[in-house]
mmCIF file of C-alpha atoms and ligand atoms in Angstrom:
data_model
loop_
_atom_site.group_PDB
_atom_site.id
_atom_site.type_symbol
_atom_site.label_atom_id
_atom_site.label_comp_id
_atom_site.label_asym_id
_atom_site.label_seq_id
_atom_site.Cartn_x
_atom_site.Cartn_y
_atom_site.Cartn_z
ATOM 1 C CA UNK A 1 -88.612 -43.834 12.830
ATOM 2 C CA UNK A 2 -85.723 -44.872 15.006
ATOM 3 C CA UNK A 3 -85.273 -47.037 17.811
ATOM 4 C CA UNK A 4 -82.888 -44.807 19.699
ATOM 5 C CA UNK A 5 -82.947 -44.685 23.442
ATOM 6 C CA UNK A 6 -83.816 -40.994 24.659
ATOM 7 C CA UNK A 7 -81.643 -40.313 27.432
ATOM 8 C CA UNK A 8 -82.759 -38.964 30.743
ATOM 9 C CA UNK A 9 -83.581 -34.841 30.126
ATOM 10 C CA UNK A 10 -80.644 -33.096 31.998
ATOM 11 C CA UNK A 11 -78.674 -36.165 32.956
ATOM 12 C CA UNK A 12 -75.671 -36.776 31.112
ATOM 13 C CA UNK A 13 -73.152 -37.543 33.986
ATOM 14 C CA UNK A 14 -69.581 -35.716 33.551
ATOM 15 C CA UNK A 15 -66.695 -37.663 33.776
ATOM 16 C CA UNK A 16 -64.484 -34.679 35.124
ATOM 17 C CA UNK A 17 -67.412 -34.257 37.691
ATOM 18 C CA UNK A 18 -68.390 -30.569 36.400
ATOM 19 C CA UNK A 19 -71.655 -29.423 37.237
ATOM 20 C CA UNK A 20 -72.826 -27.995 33.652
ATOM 21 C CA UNK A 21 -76.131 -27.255 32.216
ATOM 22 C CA UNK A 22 -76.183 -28.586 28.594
ATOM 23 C CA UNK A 23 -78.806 -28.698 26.017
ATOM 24 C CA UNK A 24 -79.360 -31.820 24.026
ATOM 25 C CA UNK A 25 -82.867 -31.654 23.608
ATOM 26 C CA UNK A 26 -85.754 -28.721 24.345
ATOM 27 C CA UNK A 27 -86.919 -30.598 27.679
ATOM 28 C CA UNK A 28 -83.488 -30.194 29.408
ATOM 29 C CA UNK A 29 -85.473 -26.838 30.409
ATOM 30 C CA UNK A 30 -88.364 -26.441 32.641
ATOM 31 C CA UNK A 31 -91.090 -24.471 30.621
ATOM 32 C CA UNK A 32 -90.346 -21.513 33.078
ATOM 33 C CA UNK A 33 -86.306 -21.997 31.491
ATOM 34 C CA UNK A 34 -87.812 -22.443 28.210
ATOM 35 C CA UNK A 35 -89.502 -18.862 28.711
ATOM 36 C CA UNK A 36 -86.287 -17.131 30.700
ATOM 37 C CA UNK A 37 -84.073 -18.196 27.348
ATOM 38 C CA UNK A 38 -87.261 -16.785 25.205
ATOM 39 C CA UNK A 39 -87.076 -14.131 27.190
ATOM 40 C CA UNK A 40 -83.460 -13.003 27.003
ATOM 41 C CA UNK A 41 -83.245 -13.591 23.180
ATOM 42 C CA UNK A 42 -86.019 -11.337 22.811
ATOM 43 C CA UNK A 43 -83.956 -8.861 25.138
ATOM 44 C CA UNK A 44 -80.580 -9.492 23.464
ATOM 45 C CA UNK A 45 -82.504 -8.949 19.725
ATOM 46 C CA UNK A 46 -83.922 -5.405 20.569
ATOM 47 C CA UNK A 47 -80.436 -4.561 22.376
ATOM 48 C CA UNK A 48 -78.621 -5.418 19.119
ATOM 49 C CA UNK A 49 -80.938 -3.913 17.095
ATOM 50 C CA UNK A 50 -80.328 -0.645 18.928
ATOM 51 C CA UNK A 51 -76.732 -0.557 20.348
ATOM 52 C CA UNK A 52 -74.804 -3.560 17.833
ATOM 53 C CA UNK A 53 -72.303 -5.390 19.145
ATOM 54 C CA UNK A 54 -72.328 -6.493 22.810
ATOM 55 C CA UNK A 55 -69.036 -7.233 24.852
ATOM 56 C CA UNK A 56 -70.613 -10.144 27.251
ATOM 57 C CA UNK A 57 -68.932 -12.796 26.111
ATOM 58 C CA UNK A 58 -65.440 -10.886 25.776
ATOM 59 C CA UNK A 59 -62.577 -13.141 24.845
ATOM 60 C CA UNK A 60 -65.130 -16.291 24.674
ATOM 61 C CA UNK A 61 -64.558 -19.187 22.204
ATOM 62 C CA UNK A 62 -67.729 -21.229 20.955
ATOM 63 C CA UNK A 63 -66.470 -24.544 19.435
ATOM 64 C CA UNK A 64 -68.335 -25.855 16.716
ATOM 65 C CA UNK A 65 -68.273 -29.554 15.599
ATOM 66 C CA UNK A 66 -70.146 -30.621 12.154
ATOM 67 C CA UNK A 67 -70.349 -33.780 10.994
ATOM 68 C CA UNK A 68 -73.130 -32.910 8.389
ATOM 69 C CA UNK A 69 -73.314 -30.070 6.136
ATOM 70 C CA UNK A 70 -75.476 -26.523 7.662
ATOM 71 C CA UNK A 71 -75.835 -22.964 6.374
ATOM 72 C CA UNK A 72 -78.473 -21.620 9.137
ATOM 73 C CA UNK A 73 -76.552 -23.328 12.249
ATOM 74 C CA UNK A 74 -73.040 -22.655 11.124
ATOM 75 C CA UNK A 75 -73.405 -18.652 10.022
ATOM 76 C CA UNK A 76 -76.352 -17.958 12.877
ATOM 77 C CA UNK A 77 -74.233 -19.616 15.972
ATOM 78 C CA UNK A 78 -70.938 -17.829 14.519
ATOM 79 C CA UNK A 79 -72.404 -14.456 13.834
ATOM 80 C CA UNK A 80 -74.161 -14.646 17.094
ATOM 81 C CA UNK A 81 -70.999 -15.185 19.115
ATOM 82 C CA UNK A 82 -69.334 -12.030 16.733
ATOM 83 C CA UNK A 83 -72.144 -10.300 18.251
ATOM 84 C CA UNK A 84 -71.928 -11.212 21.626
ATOM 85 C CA UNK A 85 -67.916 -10.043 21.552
ATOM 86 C CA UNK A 86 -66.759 -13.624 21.066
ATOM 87 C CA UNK A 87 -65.375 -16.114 18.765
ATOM 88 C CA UNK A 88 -66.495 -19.215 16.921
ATOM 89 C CA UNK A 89 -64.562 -22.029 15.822
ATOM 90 C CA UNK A 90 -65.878 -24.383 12.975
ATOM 91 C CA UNK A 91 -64.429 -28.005 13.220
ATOM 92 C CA UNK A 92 -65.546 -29.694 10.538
ATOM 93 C CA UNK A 93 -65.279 -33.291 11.191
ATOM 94 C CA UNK A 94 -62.727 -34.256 8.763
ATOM 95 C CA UNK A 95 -60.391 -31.010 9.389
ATOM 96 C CA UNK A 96 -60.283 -32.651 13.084
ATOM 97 C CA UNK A 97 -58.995 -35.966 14.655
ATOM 98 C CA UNK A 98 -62.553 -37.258 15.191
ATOM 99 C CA UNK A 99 -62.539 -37.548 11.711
ATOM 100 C CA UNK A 100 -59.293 -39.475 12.042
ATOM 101 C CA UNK A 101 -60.145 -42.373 14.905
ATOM 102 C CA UNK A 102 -59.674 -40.308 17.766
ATOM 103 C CA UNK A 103 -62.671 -40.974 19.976
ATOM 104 C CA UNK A 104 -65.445 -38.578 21.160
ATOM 105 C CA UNK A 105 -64.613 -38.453 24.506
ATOM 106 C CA UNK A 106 -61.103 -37.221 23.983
ATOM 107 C CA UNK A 107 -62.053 -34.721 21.671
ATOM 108 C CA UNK A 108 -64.102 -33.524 24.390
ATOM 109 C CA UNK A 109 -62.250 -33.449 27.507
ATOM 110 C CA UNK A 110 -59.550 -31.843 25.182
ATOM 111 C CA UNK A 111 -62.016 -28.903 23.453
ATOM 112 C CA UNK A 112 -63.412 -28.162 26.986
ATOM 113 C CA UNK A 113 -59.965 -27.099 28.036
ATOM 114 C CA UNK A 114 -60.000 -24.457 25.080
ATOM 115 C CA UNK A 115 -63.419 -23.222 24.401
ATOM 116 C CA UNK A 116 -65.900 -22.157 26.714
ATOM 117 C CA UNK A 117 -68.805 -24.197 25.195
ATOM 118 C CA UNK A 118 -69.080 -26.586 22.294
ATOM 119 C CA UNK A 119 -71.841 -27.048 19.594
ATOM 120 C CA UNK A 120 -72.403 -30.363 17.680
ATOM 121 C CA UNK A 121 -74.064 -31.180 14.667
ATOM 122 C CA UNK A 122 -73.976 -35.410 14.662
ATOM 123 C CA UNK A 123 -75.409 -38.232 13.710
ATOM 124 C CA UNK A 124 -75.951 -40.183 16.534
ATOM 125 C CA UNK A 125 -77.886 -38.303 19.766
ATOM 126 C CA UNK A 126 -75.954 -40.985 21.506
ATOM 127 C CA UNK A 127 -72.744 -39.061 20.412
ATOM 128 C CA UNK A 128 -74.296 -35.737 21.731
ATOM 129 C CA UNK A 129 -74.966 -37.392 24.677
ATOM 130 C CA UNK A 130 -71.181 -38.682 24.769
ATOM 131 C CA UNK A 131 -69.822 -35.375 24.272
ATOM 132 C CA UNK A 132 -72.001 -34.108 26.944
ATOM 133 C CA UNK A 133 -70.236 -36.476 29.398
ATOM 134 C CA UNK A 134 -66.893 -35.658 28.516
ATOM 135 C CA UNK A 135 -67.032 -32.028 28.150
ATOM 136 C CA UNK A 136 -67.117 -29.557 31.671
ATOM 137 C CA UNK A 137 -68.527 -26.648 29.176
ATOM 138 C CA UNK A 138 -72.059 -26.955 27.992
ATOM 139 C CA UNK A 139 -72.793 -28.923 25.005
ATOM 140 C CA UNK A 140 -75.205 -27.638 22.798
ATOM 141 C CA UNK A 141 -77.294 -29.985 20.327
ATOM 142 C CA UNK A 142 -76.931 -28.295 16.872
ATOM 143 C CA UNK A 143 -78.847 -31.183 14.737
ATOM 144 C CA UNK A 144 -78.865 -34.951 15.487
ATOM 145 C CA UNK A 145 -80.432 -37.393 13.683
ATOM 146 C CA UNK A 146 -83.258 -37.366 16.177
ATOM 147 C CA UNK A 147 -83.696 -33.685 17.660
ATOM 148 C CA UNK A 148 -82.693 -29.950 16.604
ATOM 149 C CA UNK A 149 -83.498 -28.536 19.592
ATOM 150 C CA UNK A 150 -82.037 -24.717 18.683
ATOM 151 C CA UNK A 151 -84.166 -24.967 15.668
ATOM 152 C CA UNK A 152 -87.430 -25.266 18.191
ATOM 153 C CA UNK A 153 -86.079 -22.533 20.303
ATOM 154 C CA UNK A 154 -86.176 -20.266 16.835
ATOM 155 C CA UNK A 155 -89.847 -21.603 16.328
ATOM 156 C CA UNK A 156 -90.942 -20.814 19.423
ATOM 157 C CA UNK A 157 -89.462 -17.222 19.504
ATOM 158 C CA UNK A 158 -91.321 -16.378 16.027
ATOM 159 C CA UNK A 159 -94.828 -18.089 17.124
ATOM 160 C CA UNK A 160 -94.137 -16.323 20.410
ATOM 161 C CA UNK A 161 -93.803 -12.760 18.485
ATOM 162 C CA UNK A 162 -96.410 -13.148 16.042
ATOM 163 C CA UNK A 163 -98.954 -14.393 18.498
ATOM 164 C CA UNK A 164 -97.787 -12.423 21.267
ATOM 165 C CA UNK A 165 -97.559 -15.378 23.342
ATOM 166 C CA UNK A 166 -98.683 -18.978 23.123
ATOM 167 C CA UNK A 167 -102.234 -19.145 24.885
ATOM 168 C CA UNK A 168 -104.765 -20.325 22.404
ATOM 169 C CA UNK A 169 -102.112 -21.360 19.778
ATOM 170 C CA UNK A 170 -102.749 -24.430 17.161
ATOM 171 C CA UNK A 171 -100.048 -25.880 15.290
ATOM 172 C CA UNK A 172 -100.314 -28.499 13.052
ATOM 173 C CA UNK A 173 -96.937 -31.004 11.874
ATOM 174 C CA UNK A 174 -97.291 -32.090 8.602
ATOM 175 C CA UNK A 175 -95.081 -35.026 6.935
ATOM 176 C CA UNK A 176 -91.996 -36.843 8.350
ATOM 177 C CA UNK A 177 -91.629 -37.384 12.295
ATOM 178 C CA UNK A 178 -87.790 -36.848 12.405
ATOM 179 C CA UNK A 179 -85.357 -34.698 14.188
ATOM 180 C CA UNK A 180 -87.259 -31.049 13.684
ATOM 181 C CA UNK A 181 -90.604 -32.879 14.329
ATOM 182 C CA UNK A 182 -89.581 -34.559 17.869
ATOM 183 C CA UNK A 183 -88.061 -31.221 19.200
ATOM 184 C CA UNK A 184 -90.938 -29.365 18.342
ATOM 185 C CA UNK A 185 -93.206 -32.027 19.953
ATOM 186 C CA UNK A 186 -91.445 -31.466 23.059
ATOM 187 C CA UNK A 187 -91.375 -27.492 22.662
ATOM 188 C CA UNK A 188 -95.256 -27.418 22.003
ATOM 189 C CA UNK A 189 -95.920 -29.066 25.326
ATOM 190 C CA UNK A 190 -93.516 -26.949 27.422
ATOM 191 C CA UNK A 191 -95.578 -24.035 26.215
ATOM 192 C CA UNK A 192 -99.061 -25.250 26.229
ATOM 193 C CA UNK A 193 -99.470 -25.092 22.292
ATOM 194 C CA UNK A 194 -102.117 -27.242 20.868
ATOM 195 C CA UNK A 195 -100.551 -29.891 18.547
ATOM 196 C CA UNK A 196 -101.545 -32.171 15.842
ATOM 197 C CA UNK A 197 -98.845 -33.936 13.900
ATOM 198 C CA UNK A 198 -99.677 -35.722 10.464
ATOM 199 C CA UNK A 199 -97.293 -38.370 9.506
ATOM 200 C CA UNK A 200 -97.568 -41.417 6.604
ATOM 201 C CA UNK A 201 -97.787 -44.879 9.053
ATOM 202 C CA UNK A 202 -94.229 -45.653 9.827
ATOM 203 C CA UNK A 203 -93.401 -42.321 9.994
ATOM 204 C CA UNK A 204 -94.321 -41.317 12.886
ATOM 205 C CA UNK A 205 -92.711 -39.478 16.189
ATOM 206 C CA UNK A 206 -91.182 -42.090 18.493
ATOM 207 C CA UNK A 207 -92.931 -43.122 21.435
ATOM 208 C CA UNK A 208 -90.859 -41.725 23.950
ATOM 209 C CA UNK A 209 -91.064 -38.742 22.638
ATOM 210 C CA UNK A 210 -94.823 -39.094 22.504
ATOM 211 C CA UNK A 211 -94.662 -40.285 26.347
ATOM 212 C CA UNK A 212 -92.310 -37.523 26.950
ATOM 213 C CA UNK A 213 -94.482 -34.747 25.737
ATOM 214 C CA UNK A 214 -97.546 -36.336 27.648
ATOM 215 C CA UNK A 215 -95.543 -36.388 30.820
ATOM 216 C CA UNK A 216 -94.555 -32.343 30.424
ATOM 217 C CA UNK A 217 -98.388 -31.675 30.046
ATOM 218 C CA UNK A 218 -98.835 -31.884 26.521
ATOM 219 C CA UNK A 219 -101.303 -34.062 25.155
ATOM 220 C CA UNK A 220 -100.441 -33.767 20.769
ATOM 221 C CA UNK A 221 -102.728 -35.805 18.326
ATOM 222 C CA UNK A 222 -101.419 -38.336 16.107
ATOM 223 C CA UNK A 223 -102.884 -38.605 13.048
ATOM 224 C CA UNK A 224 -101.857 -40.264 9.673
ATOM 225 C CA UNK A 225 -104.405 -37.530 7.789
ATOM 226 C CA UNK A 226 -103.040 -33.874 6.968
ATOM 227 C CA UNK A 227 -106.616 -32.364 5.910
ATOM 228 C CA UNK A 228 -107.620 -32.946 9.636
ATOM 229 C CA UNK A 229 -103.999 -31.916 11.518
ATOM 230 C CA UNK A 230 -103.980 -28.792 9.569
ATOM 231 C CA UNK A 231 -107.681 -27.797 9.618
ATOM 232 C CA UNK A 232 -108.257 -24.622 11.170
ATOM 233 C CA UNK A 233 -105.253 -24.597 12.793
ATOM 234 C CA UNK A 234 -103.019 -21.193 13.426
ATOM 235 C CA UNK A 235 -99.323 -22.657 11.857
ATOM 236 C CA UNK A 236 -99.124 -25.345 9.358
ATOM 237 C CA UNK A 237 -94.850 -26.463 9.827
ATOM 238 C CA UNK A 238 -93.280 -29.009 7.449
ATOM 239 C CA UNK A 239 -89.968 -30.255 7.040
ATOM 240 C CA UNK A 240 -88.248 -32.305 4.072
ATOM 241 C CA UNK A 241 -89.029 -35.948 3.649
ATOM 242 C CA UNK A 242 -85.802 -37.228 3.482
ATOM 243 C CA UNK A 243 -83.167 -36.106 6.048
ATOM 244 C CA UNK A 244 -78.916 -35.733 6.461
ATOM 245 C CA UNK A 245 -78.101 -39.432 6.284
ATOM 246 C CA UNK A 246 -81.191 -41.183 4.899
ATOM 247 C CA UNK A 247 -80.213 -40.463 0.961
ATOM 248 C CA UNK A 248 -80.436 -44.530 0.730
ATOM 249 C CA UNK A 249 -84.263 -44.062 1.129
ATOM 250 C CA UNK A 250 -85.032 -41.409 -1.202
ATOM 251 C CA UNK A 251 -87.163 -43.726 -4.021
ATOM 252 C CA UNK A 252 -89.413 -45.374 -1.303
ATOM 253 C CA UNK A 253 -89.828 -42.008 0.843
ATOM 254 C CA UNK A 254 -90.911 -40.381 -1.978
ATOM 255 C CA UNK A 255 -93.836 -42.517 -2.381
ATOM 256 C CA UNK A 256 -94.361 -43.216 1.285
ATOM 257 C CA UNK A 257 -94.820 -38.994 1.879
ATOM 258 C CA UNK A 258 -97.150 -38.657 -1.198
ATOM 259 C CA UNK A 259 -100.175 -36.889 -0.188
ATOM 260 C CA UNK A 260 -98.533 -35.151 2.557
ATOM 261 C CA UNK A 261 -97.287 -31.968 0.568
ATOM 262 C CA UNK A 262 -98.564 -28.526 2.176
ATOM 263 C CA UNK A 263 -99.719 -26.988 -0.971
ATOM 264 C CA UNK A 264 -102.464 -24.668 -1.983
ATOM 265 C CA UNK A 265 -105.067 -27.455 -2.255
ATOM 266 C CA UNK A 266 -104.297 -28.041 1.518
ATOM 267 C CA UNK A 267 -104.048 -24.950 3.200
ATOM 268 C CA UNK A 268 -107.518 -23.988 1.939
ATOM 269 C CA UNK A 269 -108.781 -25.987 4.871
ATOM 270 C CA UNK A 270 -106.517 -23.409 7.279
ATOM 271 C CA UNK A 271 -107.226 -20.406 5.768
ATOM 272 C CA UNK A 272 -105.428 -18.444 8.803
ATOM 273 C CA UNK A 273 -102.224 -20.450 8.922
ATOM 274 C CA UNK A 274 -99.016 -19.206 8.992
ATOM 275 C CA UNK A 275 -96.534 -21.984 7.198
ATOM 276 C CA UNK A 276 -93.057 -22.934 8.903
ATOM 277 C CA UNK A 277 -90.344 -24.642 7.623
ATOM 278 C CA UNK A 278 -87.206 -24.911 9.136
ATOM 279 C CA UNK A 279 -85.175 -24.837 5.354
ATOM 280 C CA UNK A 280 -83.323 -26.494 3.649
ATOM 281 C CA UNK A 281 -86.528 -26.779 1.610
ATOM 282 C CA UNK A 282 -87.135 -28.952 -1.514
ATOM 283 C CA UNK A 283 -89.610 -26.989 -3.192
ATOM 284 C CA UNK A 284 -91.884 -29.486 -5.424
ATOM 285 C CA UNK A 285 -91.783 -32.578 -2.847
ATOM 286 C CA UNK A 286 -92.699 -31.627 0.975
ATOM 287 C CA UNK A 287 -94.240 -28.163 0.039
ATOM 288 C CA UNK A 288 -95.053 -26.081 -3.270
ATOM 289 C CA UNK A 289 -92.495 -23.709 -4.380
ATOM 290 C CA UNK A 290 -96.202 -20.733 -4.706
ATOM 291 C CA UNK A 291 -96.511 -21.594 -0.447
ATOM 292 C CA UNK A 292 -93.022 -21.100 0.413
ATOM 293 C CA UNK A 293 -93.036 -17.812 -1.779
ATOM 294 C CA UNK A 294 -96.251 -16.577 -0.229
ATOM 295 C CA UNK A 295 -96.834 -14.252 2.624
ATOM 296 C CA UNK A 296 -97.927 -16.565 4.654
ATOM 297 C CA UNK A 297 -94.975 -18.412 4.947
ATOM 298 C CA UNK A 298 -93.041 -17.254 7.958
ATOM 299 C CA UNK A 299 -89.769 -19.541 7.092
ATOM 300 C CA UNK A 300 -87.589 -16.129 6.949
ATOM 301 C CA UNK A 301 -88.655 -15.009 10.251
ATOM 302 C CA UNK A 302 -87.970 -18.393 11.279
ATOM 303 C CA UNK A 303 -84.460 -18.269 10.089
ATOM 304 C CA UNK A 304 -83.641 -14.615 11.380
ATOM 305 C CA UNK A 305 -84.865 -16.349 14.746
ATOM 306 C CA UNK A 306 -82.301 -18.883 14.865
ATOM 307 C CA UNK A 307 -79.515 -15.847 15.337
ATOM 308 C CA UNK A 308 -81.553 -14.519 18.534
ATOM 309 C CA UNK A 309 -82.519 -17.713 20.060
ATOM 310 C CA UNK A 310 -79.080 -18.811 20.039
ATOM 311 C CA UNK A 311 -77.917 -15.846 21.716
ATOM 312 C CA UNK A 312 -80.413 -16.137 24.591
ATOM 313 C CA UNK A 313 -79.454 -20.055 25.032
ATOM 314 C CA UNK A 314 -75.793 -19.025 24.681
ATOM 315 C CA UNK A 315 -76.592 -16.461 27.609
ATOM 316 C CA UNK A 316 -78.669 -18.018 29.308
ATOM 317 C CA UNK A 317 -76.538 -21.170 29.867
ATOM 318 C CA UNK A 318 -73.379 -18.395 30.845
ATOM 319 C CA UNK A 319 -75.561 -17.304 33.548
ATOM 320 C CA UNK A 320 -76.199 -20.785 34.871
ATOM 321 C CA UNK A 321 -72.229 -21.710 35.343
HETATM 322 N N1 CP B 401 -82.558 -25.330 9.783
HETATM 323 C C1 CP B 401 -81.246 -25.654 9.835
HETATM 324 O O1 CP B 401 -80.747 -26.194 10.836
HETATM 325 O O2 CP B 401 -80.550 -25.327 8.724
HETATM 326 P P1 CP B 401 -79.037 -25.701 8.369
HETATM 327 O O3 CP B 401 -78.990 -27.166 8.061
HETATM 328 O O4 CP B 401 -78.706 -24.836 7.207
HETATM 329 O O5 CP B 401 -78.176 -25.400 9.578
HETATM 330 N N1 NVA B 402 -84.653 -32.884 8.988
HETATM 331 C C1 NVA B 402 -83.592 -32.177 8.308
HETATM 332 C C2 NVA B 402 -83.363 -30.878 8.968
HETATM 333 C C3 NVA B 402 -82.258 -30.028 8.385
HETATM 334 C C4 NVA B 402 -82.086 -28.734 9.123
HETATM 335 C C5 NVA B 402 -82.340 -33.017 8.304
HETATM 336 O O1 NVA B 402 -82.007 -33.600 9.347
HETATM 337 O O2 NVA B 402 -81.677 -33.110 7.268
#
């Protein structure tokens, strides 16, 4: 758990006073939003599926910043702006001069006068925030240490399709509270899904979050026992116990987590459950190698999702400009 202070959804401030939508974490959209960028990714999928390449974003550069390592955000954001008719840049941080002392907010105001929106996996939201401010293009959250907010738009699109909509939906969070956790939290609420989240003490999402998701209409259980998060419930979603950047805690997480693997022995009690992860997996500590190789597990469909949702947010903030 982290103490970090969750900015105000939506208000970032610009420094070159441009009035841009960006999207640092799922609340920055209404729930209708939430559905219109649903909505158009579901549009843009069967129009790709049919016709291929689109030319909407013609001559259009996405800028990429990484400061931590990504296979599903890197090749899902670039192939989706290949299919749109644009371009993707990756700037890895130390190919760049953030890597090199120059500060965040220069390496903003200078990309936004190249690219016509940037995507950042960092460390610190705080620095997604900062980039946010700086930039007059819209800055999308690709993975901080405290939300993955494109990663919850994916989720959302596959419940979405295999449930034809969210009415009546149960979801149950099983293990560490971090980064894919919080999002989700906050994408449950916007769409009325029914939410129980397991985590060891300590673990746990933080409270803002918690508040956050109350004060959007969600109302998720908190529970430190995964037999009664995941019983009966329609999607069973884990993530790894130790994230980007917390290597140092490995030993102690590993015992913290135990008893909080989705396995066989545990899914018996939701027979119905569809499992989620948003991989990287580590097969043998957060979930069984037999689950994630099972039909049930929807972590493919997941991952083919991230491709479509990021095309509808990618349109979807283009139409707002
Ligand atoms: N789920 C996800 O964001 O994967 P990558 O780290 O591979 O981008
Ligand atoms: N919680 C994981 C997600 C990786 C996509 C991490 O931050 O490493």
């Amino acid at each position: 758990m982290s103490t970090w202070e969750r900015p105000t959804p939506g208000v970032y401030g610009s420094s070159e006073g441009a009035d841009v939508r960006h999207f640092l974490d799922v609340d920055d959209l209404t729930s209708a939003e939430l559905a219109a960028v649903l909505d158009v990714a579901t549009e843009f999928k069967a129009d790709h599926a049919e016709n291929g390449v689109h030319d909407r974003f013609d001559g259009r550069t996405l800028g990429m910043i990484f400061q931590k390592p990504s296979t599903r955000t890197r090749v899902s954001f670039e192939t989706g702006m290949t299919q749109l008719g644009g371009h993707a840049i990756f700037l890895g941080e130390s190919d760049i001069q953030l890597g090199h002392g120059e500060p965040l907010r220069d390496t903003s105001r200078a990309l936004s006068r190249y690219v016509d929106a940037l995507m950042a996996r960092v460390f610190k939201h705080a620095n997604a925030v900062e980039l946010a401010r700086y930039a007059d293009v819209p800055v999308i959250n690709g993975l901080t240490d405290d939300a993955h907010p494109c990663q919850t738009l994916a989720d959302l699109l596959t419940i979405r399709e295999r449930h034809g909509g969210f009415e009546g939906v149960s979801a149950a969070w099983v293990g560490d509270g971090n980064n894919v956790a919080q999002s989700f939290v906050l994408g449950c609420a916007l769409t009325e899904v029914d939410l129980t989240v397991a985590t060891p003490a300590g673990y746990g999402i933080d409270d803002p979050v918690v508040e956050r998701a109350r004060e959007l209409g969600g109302d998720p259980t908190v529970t430190t026992d995964p037999v009664e998060a995941v019983t009966d419930a329609d999607v069973v979603y884990t993530d790894v116990w130790v994230s980007m950047g917390q290597e140092d805690e490995r030993d102690v997480r590993m015992q913290d987590f135990e008893g909080f693997q989705v396995n066989r022995e545990l899914l018996a009690h939701a027979p119905e459950a569809s499992v989620m992860h948003c991989l990287p997996a580590h097969r043998g500590e957060e979930i069984t190698d037999d689950v994630l190789e099972r039909d049930r597990a929807i972590v493919w469909d997941q991952a083919a999702n991230r491709l479509h949702a990021q095309k509808g947010l990618l349109v979807w903030l283009d139409e707002q400009r």
